[in-house]
């Protein structure tokens, strides 16, 4: 086990070299892994779209007590994973683990100055006490010269995908991220969680309901599992951009969801959420509406009965398992509709819904996802930008907003210490022609809709965004939490074309989705 003197020495070296060039940073990071203890630690963190997540899902297909629709970067005590870093144990019940987070990469691209670079460092700490209590925290930050798509979103929308914040320095971005998580299970069937992090509801690569493509929210969760039924109630706080005040304002988001497996081959679930302003235009703090805290009430009828200006949405999801290791899944999200106008006219602007259909499964070590997403114009938007279904100027569902069709395929293959991945993502969307809204930008008021009727997906200026990427990742045999990777791809986004290639070294935990 790593001694205290050795740990202090390594930590001192790391501090002294943080301001030096990236080569020195890389050497220090690798040295920390080389001297680290190699004991097996049980972790509560399972990364989405990873080898660990695939193994868990493959092993539990057909398990009526497993609910794969509830996924997060903090996924519960479902696996034991090799971790390398400073680790201390007290008996068999208590465990403390401290490990570095590293992502160092360099590459080339056609966009901008033609450079791609990443120099992000951080730290992850975790403590477990038996099977009832877990607390963990991760923080990371550093400079990036990112992909074309990330630069376009950062410069045009003022948001850096999946990060808490950023600032620009010359041609680089200083980005930062932080998450913390505490979970207590007083009994096997109930769990209480408090923290800040990302969540994903659904079995697809994207989600029409709640996606991990944002930077995460502060939350308090309660989950109850009774046999084949699981229920989650969540209270969240976030900040939303207010166009009228030209600043961020505090928001509450409350949602509840359930998942039920009536048979080994069938899953059905439901979701409902409401966004509520925390501070009014004068800066006065509003308490969370106590009506929403009742976990057994439906938000949409309650919102109507209260005459509330809050935004409520609801949805359904489910899947069918066939041939043991293959599934067909679907989602449906309803934001708003007017039955009379829908009956009498075609394409009314307030007929706002989205749906998803997909196939996924395993052929031995090969996993695949094939998915189609359909999102009507104006869904997730509101009359005021602060009430949109978003946080920190990042959509809580699809990262491209609304008024789009998306077709994607994600294929991964595991072979020994190698992971290979092919991603193909194609999006057809319609952008605004003028100051009026065509329904893609969810932060623009839906009162600015250009047409009352005749609205259809893709209206406005037609854009075709395509991203094709191939990635190879190698897990170092003695340091399996440290990976070497290479990624090559081609992007088309908002009329810009880009080809890129990047080489890097990273830890498994420091993961951000750069599929768009």
Short mmCIF file of N, CA, C and O in Angstrom, two decimals, residues 177-229:
data_model
loop_
_atom_site.label_atom_id
_atom_site.label_comp_id
_atom_site.label_asym_id
_atom_site.label_seq_id
_atom_site.Cartn_x
_atom_site.Cartn_y
_atom_site.Cartn_z
N UNK A 177 -15.13 21.42 -14.10
CA UNK A 177 -16.24 20.52 -13.79
C UNK A 177 -16.12 20.03 -12.36
O UNK A 177 -15.02 19.78 -11.86
N UNK A 178 -17.28 19.88 -11.70
CA UNK A 178 -17.30 19.40 -10.32
C UNK A 178 -18.56 18.58 -10.09
O UNK A 178 -19.64 18.93 -10.56
N UNK A 179 -18.42 17.46 -9.37
CA UNK A 179 -19.59 16.69 -8.96
C UNK A 179 -19.33 16.09 -7.58
O UNK A 179 -18.18 15.82 -7.20
N UNK A 180 -20.39 15.91 -6.84
CA UNK A 180 -20.31 15.31 -5.52
C UNK A 180 -21.55 14.48 -5.29
O UNK A 180 -22.63 14.77 -5.86
N UNK A 181 -21.40 13.44 -4.49
CA UNK A 181 -22.49 12.47 -4.38
C UNK A 181 -22.42 11.79 -3.02
O UNK A 181 -21.34 11.41 -2.56
N UNK A 182 -23.56 11.69 -2.35
CA UNK A 182 -23.66 10.93 -1.10
C UNK A 182 -24.93 10.10 -1.16
O UNK A 182 -26.00 10.61 -1.54
N UNK A 183 -24.82 8.84 -0.79
CA UNK A 183 -25.97 7.93 -0.85
C UNK A 183 -26.08 7.16 0.46
O UNK A 183 -25.07 6.65 0.96
N UNK A 184 -27.28 7.10 0.97
CA UNK A 184 -27.54 6.34 2.20
C UNK A 184 -28.73 5.43 1.97
O UNK A 184 -29.77 5.86 1.49
N UNK A 185 -28.54 4.15 2.29
CA UNK A 185 -29.61 3.16 2.13
C UNK A 185 -29.97 2.61 3.51
O UNK A 185 -29.33 1.67 4.00
N UNK A 186 -30.98 3.20 4.16
CA UNK A 186 -31.40 2.70 5.48
C UNK A 186 -31.98 1.30 5.42
O UNK A 186 -31.99 0.59 6.42
N UNK A 187 -32.47 0.91 4.26
CA UNK A 187 -32.98 -0.44 4.03
C UNK A 187 -32.71 -0.81 2.58
O UNK A 187 -32.43 0.05 1.75
N UNK A 188 -32.81 -2.10 2.25
CA UNK A 188 -32.50 -2.56 0.91
C UNK A 188 -33.41 -1.95 -0.14
O UNK A 188 -33.01 -1.76 -1.29
N UNK A 189 -34.65 -1.62 0.23
CA UNK A 189 -35.62 -1.18 -0.76
C UNK A 189 -35.67 0.33 -0.93
O UNK A 189 -36.39 0.83 -1.80
N UNK A 190 -34.92 1.11 -0.14
CA UNK A 190 -35.00 2.56 -0.23
C UNK A 190 -33.60 3.16 -0.22
O UNK A 190 -32.69 2.68 0.47
N UNK A 191 -33.41 4.21 -1.01
CA UNK A 191 -32.14 4.91 -1.06
C UNK A 191 -32.36 6.41 -1.06
O UNK A 191 -33.32 6.92 -1.68
N UNK A 192 -31.49 7.15 -0.37
CA UNK A 192 -31.53 8.61 -0.32
C UNK A 192 -30.20 9.14 -0.85
O UNK A 192 -29.14 8.69 -0.42
N UNK A 193 -30.26 10.08 -1.78
CA UNK A 193 -29.05 10.61 -2.41
C UNK A 193 -29.07 12.12 -2.38
O UNK A 193 -30.12 12.75 -2.56
N UNK A 194 -27.90 12.70 -2.19
CA UNK A 194 -27.74 14.15 -2.16
C UNK A 194 -26.45 14.48 -2.89
O UNK A 194 -25.41 13.87 -2.64
N UNK A 195 -26.49 15.45 -3.80
CA UNK A 195 -25.27 15.79 -4.49
C UNK A 195 -25.47 16.64 -5.71
O UNK A 195 -26.49 17.31 -5.87
N UNK A 196 -24.47 16.60 -6.59
CA UNK A 196 -24.52 17.29 -7.88
C UNK A 196 -23.94 16.34 -8.92
O UNK A 196 -22.86 15.79 -8.73
N UNK A 197 -24.67 16.15 -10.01
CA UNK A 197 -24.17 15.25 -11.04
C UNK A 197 -25.12 15.13 -12.20
O UNK A 197 -26.19 15.75 -12.24
N UNK A 198 -24.73 14.29 -13.16
CA UNK A 198 -25.51 14.07 -14.38
C UNK A 198 -26.45 12.88 -14.20
O UNK A 198 -26.14 11.96 -13.44
N UNK A 199 -27.54 12.91 -14.95
CA UNK A 199 -28.50 11.80 -14.92
C UNK A 199 -28.98 11.53 -16.34
O UNK A 199 -28.95 12.42 -17.20
N UNK A 200 -29.44 10.32 -16.54
CA UNK A 200 -29.96 9.93 -17.85
C UNK A 200 -31.11 8.97 -17.61
O UNK A 200 -30.95 7.97 -16.91
N UNK A 201 -32.26 9.26 -18.19
CA UNK A 201 -33.43 8.39 -18.05
C UNK A 201 -33.80 7.85 -19.42
O UNK A 201 -34.10 8.61 -20.35
N UNK A 202 -33.74 6.54 -19.55
CA UNK A 202 -34.04 5.89 -20.81
C UNK A 202 -32.95 4.90 -21.17
O UNK A 202 -31.87 4.87 -20.58
N UNK A 203 -33.23 4.08 -22.18
CA UNK A 203 -32.29 3.05 -22.61
C UNK A 203 -31.52 3.43 -23.85
O UNK A 203 -30.71 2.64 -24.33
N UNK A 204 -31.74 4.62 -24.39
CA UNK A 204 -31.09 5.02 -25.62
C UNK A 204 -29.81 5.80 -25.41
O UNK A 204 -29.43 6.15 -24.29
N UNK A 205 -29.14 6.07 -26.54
CA UNK A 205 -27.95 6.91 -26.53
C UNK A 205 -28.34 8.33 -26.15
O UNK A 205 -27.69 8.97 -25.33
N UNK A 206 -29.39 8.85 -26.75
CA UNK A 206 -29.99 10.12 -26.35
C UNK A 206 -31.18 9.83 -25.44
O UNK A 206 -31.59 8.68 -25.27
N UNK A 207 -31.76 10.89 -24.90
CA UNK A 207 -32.99 10.77 -24.13
C UNK A 207 -33.90 11.94 -24.45
O UNK A 207 -33.44 13.09 -24.54
N UNK A 208 -35.17 11.65 -24.64
CA UNK A 208 -36.17 12.70 -24.82
C UNK A 208 -36.62 13.27 -23.48
O UNK A 208 -37.30 14.29 -23.42
N UNK A 209 -36.26 12.58 -22.39
CA UNK A 209 -36.76 12.93 -21.06
C UNK A 209 -35.72 13.69 -20.24
O UNK A 209 -35.93 14.84 -19.87
N UNK A 210 -34.60 13.07 -19.96
CA UNK A 210 -33.54 13.69 -19.18
C UNK A 210 -32.23 13.06 -19.61
O UNK A 210 -32.05 11.85 -19.51
N UNK A 211 -31.31 13.90 -20.09
CA UNK A 211 -30.09 13.39 -20.69
C UNK A 211 -28.86 13.85 -19.91
O UNK A 211 -28.87 14.90 -19.25
N UNK A 212 -27.79 13.06 -19.99
CA UNK A 212 -26.53 13.39 -19.33
C UNK A 212 -25.65 14.28 -20.20
O UNK A 212 -24.45 14.38 -19.96
N UNK A 213 -26.22 14.94 -21.21
CA UNK A 213 -25.43 15.79 -22.09
C UNK A 213 -25.24 17.20 -21.53
O UNK A 213 -24.70 18.07 -22.20
N UNK A 214 -25.70 17.46 -20.29
CA UNK A 214 -25.51 18.76 -19.66
C UNK A 214 -24.47 18.65 -18.55
O UNK A 214 -23.84 17.62 -18.37
N UNK A 215 -24.32 19.71 -17.78
CA UNK A 215 -23.26 19.73 -16.77
C UNK A 215 -23.69 19.19 -15.42
O UNK A 215 -22.87 19.10 -14.50
N UNK A 216 -24.94 18.81 -15.26
CA UNK A 216 -25.39 18.26 -13.98
C UNK A 216 -26.04 19.30 -13.09
O UNK A 216 -25.78 20.50 -13.21
N UNK A 217 -26.89 18.84 -12.16
CA UNK A 217 -27.62 19.72 -11.25
C UNK A 217 -27.40 19.27 -9.81
O UNK A 217 -27.06 18.13 -9.54
N UNK A 218 -27.63 20.20 -8.88
CA UNK A 218 -27.68 19.83 -7.47
C UNK A 218 -29.04 19.18 -7.19
O UNK A 218 -30.07 19.65 -7.67
N UNK A 219 -29.03 18.10 -6.42
CA UNK A 219 -30.27 17.33 -6.30
C UNK A 219 -30.36 16.63 -4.94
O UNK A 219 -29.39 16.41 -4.24
N UNK A 220 -31.61 16.29 -4.64
CA UNK A 220 -31.92 15.34 -3.57
C UNK A 220 -32.86 14.30 -4.16
O UNK A 220 -33.92 14.64 -4.69
N UNK A 221 -32.46 13.04 -4.10
CA UNK A 221 -33.22 11.94 -4.71
C UNK A 221 -33.67 10.95 -3.65
O UNK A 221 -32.96 10.70 -2.67
N UNK A 222 -34.82 10.38 -3.89
CA UNK A 222 -35.30 9.24 -3.12
C UNK A 222 -35.73 8.17 -4.11
O UNK A 222 -36.51 8.45 -5.03
N UNK A 223 -35.20 6.95 -3.96
CA UNK A 223 -35.64 5.85 -4.82
C UNK A 223 -36.15 4.71 -3.97
O UNK A 223 -35.60 4.41 -2.91
N UNK A 224 -37.22 4.10 -4.44
CA UNK A 224 -37.86 2.99 -3.74
C UNK A 224 -37.97 1.83 -4.72
O UNK A 224 -38.47 2.00 -5.84
N UNK A 225 -37.47 0.67 -4.32
CA UNK A 225 -37.55 -0.53 -5.16
C UNK A 225 -38.31 -1.61 -4.42
O UNK A 225 -37.92 -2.04 -3.33
N UNK A 226 -39.42 -2.03 -4.99
CA UNK A 226 -40.26 -3.07 -4.42
C UNK A 226 -40.45 -4.16 -5.47
O UNK A 226 -41.22 -3.97 -6.43
N UNK A 227 -39.73 -5.24 -5.31
CA UNK A 227 -39.82 -6.33 -6.28
C UNK A 227 -39.39 -5.88 -7.66
O UNK A 227 -38.25 -5.47 -7.86
N UNK A 228 -40.31 -5.92 -8.62
CA UNK A 228 -40.01 -5.57 -10.00
C UNK A 228 -40.33 -4.11 -10.32
O UNK A 228 -40.30 -3.71 -11.49
N UNK A 229 -40.63 -3.32 -9.29
CA UNK A 229 -41.05 -1.93 -9.46
C UNK A 229 -40.03 -1.00 -8.82
O UNK A 229 -39.58 -1.24 -7.69
#
